[in-house]
Short mmCIF file of C-alpha atoms and ligand atoms in Angstrom, two decimals:
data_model
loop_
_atom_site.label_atom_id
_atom_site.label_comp_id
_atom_site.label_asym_id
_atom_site.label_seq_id
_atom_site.Cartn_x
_atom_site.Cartn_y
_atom_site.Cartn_z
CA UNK A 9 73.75 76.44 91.36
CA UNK A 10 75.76 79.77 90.86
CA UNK A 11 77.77 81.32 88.34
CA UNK A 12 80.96 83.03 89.50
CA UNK A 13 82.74 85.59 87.45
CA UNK A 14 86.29 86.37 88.75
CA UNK A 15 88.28 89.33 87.05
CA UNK A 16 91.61 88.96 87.70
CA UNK A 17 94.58 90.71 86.26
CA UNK A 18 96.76 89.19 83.17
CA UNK A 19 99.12 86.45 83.70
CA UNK A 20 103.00 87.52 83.54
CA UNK A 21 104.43 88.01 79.87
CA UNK A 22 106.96 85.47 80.58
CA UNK A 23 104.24 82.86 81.41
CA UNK A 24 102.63 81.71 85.16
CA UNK A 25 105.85 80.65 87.25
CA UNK A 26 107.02 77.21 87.75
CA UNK A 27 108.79 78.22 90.71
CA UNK A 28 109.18 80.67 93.22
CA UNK A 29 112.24 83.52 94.75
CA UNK A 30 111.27 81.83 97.92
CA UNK A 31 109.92 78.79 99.40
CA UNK A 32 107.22 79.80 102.38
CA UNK A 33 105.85 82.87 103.68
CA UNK A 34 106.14 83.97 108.02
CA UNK A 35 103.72 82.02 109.94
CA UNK A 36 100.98 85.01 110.49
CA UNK A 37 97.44 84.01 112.08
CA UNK A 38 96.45 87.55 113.34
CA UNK A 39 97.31 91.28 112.31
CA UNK A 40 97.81 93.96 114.65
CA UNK A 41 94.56 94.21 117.00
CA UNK A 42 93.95 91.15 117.25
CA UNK A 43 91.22 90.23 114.24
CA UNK A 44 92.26 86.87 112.87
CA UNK A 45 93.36 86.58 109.35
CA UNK A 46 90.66 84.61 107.11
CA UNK A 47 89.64 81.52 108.22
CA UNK A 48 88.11 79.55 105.11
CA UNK A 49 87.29 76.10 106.00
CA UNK A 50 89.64 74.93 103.71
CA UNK A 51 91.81 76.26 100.84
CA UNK A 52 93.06 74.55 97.80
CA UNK A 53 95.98 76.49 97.24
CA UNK A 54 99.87 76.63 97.99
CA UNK A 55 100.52 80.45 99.85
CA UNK A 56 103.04 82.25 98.47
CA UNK A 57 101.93 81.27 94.91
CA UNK A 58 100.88 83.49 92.37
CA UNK A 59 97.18 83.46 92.92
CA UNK A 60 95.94 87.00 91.67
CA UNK A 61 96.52 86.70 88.07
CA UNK A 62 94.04 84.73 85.86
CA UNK A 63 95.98 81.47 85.80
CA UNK A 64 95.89 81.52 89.68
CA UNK A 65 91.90 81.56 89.77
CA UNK A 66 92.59 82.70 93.57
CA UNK A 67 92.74 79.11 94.30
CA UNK A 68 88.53 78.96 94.11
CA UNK A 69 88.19 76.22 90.95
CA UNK A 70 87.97 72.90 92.57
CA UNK A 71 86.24 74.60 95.45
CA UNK A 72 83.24 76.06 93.30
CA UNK A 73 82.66 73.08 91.07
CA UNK A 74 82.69 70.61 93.71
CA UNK A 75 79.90 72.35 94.84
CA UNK A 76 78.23 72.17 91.45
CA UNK A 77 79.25 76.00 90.06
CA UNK A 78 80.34 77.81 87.10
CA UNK A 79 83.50 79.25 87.24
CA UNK A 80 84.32 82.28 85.16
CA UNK A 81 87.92 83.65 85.27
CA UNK A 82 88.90 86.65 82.47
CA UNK A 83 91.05 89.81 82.23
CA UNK A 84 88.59 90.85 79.95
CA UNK A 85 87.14 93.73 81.58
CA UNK A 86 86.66 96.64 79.64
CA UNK A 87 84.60 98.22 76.81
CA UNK A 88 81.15 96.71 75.37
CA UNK A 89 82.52 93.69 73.79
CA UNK A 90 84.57 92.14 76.66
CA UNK A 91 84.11 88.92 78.49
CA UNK A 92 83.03 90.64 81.57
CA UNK A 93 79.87 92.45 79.55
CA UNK A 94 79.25 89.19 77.96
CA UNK A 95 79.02 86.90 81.36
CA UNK A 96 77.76 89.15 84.44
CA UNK A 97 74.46 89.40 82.46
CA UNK A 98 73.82 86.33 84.47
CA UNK A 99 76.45 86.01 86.98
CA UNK A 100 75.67 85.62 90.94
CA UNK A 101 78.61 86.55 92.40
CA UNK A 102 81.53 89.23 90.61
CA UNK A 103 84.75 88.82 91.72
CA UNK A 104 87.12 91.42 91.34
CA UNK A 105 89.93 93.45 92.60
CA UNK A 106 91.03 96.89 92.70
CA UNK A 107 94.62 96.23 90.77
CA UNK A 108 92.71 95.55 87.53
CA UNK A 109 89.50 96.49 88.69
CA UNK A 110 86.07 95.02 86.68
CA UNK A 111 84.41 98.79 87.34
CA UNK A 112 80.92 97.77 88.20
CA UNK A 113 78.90 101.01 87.38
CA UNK A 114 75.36 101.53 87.46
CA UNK A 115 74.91 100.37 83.95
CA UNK A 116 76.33 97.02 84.86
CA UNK A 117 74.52 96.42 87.51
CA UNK A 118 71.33 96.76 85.45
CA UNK A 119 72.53 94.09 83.42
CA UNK A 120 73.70 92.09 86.13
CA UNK A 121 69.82 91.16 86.88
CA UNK A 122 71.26 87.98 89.15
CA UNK A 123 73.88 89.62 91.08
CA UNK A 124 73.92 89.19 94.47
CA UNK A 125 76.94 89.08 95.71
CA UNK A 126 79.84 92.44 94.68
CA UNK A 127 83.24 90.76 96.54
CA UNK A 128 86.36 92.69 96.30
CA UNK A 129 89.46 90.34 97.08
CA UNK A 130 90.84 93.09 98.57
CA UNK A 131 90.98 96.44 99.95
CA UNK A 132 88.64 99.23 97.68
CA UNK A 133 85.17 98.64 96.79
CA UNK A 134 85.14 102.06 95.13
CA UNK A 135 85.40 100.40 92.01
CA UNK A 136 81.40 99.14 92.17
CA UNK A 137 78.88 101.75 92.21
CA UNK A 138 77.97 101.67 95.34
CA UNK A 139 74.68 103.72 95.41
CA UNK A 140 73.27 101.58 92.80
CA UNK A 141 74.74 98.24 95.00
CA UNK A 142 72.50 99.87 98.12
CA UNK A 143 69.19 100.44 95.32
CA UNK A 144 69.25 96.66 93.99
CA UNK A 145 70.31 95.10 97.57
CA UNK A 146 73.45 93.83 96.45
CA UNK A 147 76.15 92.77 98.99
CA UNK A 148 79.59 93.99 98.63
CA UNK A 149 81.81 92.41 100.58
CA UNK A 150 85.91 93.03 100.81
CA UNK A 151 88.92 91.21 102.82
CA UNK A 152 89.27 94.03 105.30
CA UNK A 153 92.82 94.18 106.61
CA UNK A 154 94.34 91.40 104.05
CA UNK A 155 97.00 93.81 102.34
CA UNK A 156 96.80 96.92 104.98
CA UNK A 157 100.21 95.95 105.77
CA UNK A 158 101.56 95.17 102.24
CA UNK A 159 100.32 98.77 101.97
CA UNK A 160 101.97 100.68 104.81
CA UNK A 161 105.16 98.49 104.32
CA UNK A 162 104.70 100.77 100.25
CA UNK A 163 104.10 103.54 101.94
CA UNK A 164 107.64 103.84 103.56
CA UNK A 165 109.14 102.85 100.87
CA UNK A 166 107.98 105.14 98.21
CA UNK A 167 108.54 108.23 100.58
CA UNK A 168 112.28 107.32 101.52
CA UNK A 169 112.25 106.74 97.72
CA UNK A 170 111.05 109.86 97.01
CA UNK A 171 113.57 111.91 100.04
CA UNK A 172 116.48 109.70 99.36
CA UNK A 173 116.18 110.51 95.36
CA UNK A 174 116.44 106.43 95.21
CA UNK A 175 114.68 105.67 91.70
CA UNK A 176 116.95 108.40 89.76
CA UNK A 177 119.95 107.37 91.27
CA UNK A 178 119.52 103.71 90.16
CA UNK A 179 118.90 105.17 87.14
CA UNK A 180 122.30 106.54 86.32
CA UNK A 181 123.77 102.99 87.78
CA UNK A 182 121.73 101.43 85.13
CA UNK A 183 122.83 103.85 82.18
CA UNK A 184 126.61 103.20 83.68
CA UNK A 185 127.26 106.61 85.20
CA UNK A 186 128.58 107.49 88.40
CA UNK A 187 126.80 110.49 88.80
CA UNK A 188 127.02 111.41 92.56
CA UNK A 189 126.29 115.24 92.85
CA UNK A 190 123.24 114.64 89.90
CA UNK A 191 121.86 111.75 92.10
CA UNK A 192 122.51 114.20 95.72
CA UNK A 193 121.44 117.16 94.22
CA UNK A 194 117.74 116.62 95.10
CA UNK A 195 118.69 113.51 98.30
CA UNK A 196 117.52 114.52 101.83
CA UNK A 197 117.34 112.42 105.59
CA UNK A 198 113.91 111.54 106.33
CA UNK A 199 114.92 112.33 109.95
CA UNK A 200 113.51 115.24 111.54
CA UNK A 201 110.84 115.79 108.91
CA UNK A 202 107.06 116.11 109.39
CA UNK A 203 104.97 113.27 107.97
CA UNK A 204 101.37 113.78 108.08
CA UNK A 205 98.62 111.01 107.11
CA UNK A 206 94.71 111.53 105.75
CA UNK A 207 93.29 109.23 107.64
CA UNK A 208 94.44 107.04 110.92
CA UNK A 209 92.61 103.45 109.49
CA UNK A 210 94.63 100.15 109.57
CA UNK A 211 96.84 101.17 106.83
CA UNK A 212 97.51 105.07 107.99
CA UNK A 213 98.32 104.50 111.92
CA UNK A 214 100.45 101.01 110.52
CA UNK A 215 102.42 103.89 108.62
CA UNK A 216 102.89 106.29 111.49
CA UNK A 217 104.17 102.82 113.72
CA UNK A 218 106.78 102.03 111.14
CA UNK A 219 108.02 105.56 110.79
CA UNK A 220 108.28 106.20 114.51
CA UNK A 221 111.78 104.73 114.70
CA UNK A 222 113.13 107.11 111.72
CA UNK A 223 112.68 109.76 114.18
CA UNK A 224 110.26 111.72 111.99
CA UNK A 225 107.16 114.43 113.94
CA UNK A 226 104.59 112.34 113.23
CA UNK A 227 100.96 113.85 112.02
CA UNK A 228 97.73 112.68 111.02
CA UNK A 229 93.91 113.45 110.10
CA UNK A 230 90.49 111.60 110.55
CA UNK A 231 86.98 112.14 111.47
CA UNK A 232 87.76 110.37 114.54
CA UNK A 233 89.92 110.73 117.01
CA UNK A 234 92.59 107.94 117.95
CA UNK A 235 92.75 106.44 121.73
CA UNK A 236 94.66 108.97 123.52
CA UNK A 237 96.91 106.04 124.53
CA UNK A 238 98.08 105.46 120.72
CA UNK A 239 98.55 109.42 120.11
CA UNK A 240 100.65 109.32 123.39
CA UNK A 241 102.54 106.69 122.19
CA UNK A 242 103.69 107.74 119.12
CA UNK A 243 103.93 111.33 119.95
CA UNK A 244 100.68 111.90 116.99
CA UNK A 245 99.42 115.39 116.72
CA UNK A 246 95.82 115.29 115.31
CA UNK A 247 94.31 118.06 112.90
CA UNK A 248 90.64 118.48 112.43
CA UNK A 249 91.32 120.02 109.57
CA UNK A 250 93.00 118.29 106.43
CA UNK A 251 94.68 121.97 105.09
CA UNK A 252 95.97 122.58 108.28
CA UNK A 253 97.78 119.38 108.20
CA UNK A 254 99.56 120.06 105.29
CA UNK A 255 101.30 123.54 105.89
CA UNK A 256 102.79 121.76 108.85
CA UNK A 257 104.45 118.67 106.83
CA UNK A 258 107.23 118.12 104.91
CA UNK A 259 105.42 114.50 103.48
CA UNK A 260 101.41 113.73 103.35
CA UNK A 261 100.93 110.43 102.65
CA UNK A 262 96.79 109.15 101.91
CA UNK A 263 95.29 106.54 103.17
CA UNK A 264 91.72 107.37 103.12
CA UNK A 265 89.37 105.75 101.41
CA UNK A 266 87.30 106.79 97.75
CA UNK A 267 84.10 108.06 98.04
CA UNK A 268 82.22 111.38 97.25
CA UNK A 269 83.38 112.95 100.00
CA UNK A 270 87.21 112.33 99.27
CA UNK A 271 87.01 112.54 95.59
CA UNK A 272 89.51 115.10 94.55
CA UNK A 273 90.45 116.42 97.80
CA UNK A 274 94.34 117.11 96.63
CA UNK A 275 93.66 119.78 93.84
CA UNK A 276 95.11 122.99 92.75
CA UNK A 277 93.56 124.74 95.82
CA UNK A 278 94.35 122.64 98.46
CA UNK A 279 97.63 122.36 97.08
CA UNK A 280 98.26 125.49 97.81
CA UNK A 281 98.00 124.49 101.42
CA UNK A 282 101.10 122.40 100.82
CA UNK A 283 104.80 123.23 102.06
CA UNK A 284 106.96 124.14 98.65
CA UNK A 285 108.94 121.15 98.51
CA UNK A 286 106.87 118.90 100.28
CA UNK A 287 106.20 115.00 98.85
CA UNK A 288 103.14 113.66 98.13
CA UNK A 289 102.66 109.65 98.36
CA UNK A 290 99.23 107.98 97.41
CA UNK A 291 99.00 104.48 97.57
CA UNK A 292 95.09 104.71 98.41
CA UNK A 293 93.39 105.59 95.27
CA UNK A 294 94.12 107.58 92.39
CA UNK A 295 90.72 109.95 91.75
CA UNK A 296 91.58 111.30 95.54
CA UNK A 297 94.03 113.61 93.18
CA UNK A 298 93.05 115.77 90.38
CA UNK A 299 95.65 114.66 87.68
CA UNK A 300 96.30 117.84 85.98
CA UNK A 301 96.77 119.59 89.21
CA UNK A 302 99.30 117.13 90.36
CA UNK A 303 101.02 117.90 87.12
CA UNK A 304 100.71 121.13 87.40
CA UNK A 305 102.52 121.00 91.20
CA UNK A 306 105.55 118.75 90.22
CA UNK A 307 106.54 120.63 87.06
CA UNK A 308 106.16 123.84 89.44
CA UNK A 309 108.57 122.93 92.44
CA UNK A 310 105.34 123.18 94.45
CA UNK A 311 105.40 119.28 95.04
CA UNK A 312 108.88 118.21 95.56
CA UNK A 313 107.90 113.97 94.23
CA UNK A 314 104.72 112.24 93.92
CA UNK A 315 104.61 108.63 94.03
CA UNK A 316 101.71 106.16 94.24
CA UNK A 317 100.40 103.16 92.58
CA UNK A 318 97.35 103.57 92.23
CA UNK A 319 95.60 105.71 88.83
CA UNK A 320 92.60 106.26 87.93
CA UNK A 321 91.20 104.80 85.62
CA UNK A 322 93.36 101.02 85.85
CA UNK A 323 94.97 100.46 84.04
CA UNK A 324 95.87 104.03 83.32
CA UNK A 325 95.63 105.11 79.50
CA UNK A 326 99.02 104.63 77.71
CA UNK A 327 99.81 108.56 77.88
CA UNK A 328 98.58 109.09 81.39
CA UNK A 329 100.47 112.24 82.71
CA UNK A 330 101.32 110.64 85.50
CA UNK A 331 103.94 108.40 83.79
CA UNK A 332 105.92 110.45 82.74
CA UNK A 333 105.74 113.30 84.55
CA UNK A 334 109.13 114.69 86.52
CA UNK A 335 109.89 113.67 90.40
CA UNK A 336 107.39 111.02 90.12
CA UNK A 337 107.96 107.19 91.77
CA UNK A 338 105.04 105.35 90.43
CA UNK A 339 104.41 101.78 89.88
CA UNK A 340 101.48 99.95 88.70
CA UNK A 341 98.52 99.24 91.39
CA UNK A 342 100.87 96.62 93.22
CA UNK A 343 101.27 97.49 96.81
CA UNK A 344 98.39 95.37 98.11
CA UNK A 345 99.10 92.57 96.02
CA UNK A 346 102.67 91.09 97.00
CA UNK A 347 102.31 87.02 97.08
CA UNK A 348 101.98 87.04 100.91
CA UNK A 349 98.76 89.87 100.21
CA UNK A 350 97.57 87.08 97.76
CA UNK A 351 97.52 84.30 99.89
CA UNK A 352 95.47 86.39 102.80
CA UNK A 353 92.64 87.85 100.36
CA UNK A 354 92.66 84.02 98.27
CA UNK A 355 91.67 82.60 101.92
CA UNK A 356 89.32 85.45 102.95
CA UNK A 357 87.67 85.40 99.18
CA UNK A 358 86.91 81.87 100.04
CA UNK A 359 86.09 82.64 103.50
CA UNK A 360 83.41 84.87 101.97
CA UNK A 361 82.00 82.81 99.22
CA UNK A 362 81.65 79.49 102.15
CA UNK A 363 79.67 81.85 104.28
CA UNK A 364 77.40 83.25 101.27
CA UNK A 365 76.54 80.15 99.81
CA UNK A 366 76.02 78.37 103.30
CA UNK A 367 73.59 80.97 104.51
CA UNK A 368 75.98 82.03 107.28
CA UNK A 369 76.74 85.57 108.31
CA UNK A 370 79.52 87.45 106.76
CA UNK A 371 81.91 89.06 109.26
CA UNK A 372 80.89 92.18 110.06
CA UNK A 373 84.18 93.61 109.30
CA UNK A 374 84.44 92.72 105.60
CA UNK A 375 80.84 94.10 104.70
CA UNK A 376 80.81 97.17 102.81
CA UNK A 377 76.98 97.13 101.98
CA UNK A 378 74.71 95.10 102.91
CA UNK A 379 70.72 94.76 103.08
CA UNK A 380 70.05 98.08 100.73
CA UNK A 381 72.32 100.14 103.45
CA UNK A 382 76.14 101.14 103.75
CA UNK A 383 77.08 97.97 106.19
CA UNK A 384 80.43 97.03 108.38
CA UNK A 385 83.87 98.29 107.84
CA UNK A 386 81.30 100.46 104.89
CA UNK A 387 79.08 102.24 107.20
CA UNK A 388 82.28 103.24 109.30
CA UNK A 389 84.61 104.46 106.51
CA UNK A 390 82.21 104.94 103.54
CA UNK A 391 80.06 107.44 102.14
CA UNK A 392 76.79 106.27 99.65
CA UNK A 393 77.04 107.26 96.26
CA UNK A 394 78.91 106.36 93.25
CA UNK A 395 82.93 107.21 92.35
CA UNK A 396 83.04 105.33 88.67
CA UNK A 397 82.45 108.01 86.66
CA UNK A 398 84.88 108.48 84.50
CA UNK A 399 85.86 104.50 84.55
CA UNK A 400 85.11 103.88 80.88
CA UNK A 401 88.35 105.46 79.62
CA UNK A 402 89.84 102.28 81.19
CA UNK A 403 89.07 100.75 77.68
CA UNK A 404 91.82 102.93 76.32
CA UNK A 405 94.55 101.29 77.36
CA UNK A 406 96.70 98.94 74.94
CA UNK A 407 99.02 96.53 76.30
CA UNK A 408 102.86 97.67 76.04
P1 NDP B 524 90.43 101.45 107.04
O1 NDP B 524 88.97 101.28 106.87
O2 NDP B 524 91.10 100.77 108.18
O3 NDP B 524 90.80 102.99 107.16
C1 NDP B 524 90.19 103.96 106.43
C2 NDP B 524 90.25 105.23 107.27
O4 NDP B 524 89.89 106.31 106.43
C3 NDP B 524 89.30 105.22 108.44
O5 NDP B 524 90.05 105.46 109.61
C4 NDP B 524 88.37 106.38 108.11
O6 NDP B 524 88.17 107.18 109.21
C5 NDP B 524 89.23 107.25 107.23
N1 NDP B 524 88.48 108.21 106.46
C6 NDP B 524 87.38 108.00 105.68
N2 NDP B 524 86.99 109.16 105.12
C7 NDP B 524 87.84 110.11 105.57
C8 NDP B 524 87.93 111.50 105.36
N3 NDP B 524 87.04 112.15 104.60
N4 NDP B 524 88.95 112.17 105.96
C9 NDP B 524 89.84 111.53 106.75
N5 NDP B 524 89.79 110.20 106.99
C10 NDP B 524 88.80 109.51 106.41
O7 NDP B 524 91.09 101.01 105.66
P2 NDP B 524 92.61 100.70 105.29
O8 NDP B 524 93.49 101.58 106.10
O9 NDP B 524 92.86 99.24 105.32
O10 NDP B 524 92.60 101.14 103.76
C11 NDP B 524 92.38 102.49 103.40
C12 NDP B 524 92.26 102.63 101.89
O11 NDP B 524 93.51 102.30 101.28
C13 NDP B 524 91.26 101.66 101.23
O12 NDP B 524 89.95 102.14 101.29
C14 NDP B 524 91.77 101.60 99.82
O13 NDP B 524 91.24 102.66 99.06
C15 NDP B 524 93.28 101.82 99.98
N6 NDP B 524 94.00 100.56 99.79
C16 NDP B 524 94.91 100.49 98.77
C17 NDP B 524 95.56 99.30 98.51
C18 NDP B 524 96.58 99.19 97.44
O14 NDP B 524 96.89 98.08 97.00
N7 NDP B 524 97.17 100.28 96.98
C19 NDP B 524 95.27 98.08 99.27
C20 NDP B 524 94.41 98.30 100.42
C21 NDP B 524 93.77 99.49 100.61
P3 NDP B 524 86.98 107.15 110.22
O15 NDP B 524 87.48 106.31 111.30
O16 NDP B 524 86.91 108.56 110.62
O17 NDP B 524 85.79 106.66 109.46
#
């Protein structure tokens, strides 16, 4: 029999909820394309509950010790003493996602002599080393597609947050002003601008789609090409080259995801490539950004806003830059985690664990690395190699 150890992220301060803002979520089987949304054979949860946080156990307790295994759930993640260095000594399967993410570096995957099984309920698995995953033939497995949507639906609204000046203008509502020309003195229309997007994947072109109708020039870069169909419909203009993108935008938004390659690709230099004025929105992963340098082009007037949710490391020290930095509309790593997100990577984390303990095949789609190789969605988006480094300083944080 196994042992599971699921890192999850802390229950809410005001205790797990009784009740809910709403009473069911839209009747979705399939996203956009056609692949099915995870089919588990069963699930022992209600959708639309709060699943992600530890209380919420993504809805896998009676399912794993029916079967006969040990369930491990903890926010515990960090530094030498926590729960998480304790238990994966001898866990077979890690659970974890990449809101609070249980960093599985090298190191801990030395420990982890059982491991087998590296599942991210989620999108991300650049929070697991994945070099050392391809040396010890580990499989890491994530819920491709689950929260692509939750994502791009972020996406728009950070950067009419960002043009519209929306967060500062609540602001003064909030403090009991009526501050017009300090709220319109940095406001713009989306409309007419030039939005380009680091990479096309689900979440990227699902951005592009749901800025179409603002009537924004729509721009994007990837290694490959889209169907000339798509670019046609949309009106797309492509850019083999990243820099190039940039001097022709007025708002880069990244949705690529981390690995060596990408790892600080938005730094002082390229930076420089940028419009002055233009707006920067990352909701894909923090260490695609060098942090000072973002600084750096806020406080200049090089970057007009920079919003995001995702850090690096999470959860971000206490006196990260970015949280206080001016023009800037972050929130914590939230965007692929709304309840209806939840209820899609609960069923797909199940749909995984069913096939891995019942000798079945994975889908091919939610394999990252598999079989000592890059695998799946992995060998098609991914580079080898490890992006933890770094991930330690995660231990820094103190609640608030
Ligand atoms: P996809 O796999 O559908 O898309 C990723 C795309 O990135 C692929 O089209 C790939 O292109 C492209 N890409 C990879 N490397 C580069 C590069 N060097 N330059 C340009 N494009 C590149 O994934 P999703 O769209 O669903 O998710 C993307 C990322 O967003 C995730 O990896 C994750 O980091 C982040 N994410 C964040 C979430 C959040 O809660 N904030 C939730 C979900 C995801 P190619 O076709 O050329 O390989």
């Amino acid at each position: 029999m196994a042992k599971v150890v699921c890192v999850l992220y802390d229950d809410p301060i005001t205790g797990f909820p009784t009740s809910y803002a709403r009473d069911d979520l839209p009747g979705l089987t399939e996203y956009p394309g056609g692949q099915t949304h995870p089919t588990p054979k069963a699930i022992d949860f209600t959708p639309g509950h709060l699943l992600g946080s530890v209380s919420g156990e993504l809805g896998l307790r009676k399912y794993l010790e029916d079967a006969g295994h040990t369930l491990v759930v903890t926010s515990d993640k960090d530094g030498p003493d926590s729960v998480l260095e304790r238990e994966l000594v001898d866990a077979d399967v890690i659970i974890s996602q990449p809101f609070w993410p249980a960093y599985l570096t090298a190191e801990r995957i030395a420990k982890a002599k059982n491991l087998k099984l590296a599942l991210t309920a989620g999108i991300g698995s650049d929070h697991v080393d994945l070099q050392a995953a391809i040396d010890r033939n580990i499989t890491v497995a994530e819920v491709t597609y689950c929260n692509s949507i939750s994502v791009a639906e972020h996406v728009v609204m950070m950067i009419l947050g960002l043009v519209r000046n929306y967060i500062p203008s609540h602001d003064w509502v909030t403090k009991g002003g009526w501050n017009i020309a300090d709220c319109v003195a940095r406001s713009y229309d989306v409309e007419g601008m030039h939005v380009g997007t680091v990479a096309a994947g689900r979440i990227g072109l699902a951005v592009l789609r749901r800025l179409k109708p603002f009537d924004m020039h729509l721009h994007y870069n990837d290694r490959h090409r889209l169907p000339a169909e798509v670019e046609q419909e949309l009106g797309l203009t492509w850019h083999a080259n990243r820099e190039e993108m940039y001097a022709a935008c007025d708002v880069v938004t990244l949705n690529c995801p981390l690995h060596p390659e990408t790892e600080h690709m938005i730094n002082d230099d390229t930076l420089k490539s940028f419009k002055r004025g233009a707006y920067l929105v990352n909701t894909a992963r923090g260490k695609l950004c060098d942090r000072d340098a973002i600084v750096r082009a806020v406080e200049s007037g090089q970057l007009a806003g920079y919003a995001g949710d995702v850090w690096f490391p999470q959860p971000a020290p206490n006196d990260h830059p970015w949280r206080t930095m001016p023009y800037e509309g972050m929130t914590p790593h939230i965007s692929g985690t709304s309840l209806s997100a939840q209820a899609r990577y609960a069923a797909g984390t199940r749909e995984i664990l069913e096939c891995f303990f019942e000798g079945r095949p994975i889908r091919d789609e939610y394999l990252i690395v598999q079989g000592g190789g890059l695998a799946g969605t992995g060998a098609h988006s991914y580079s080898a190699g490890d992006s933890t480094g770094g991930s330690e300083e995660a231990a820094n944080y103190h609640k608030a």
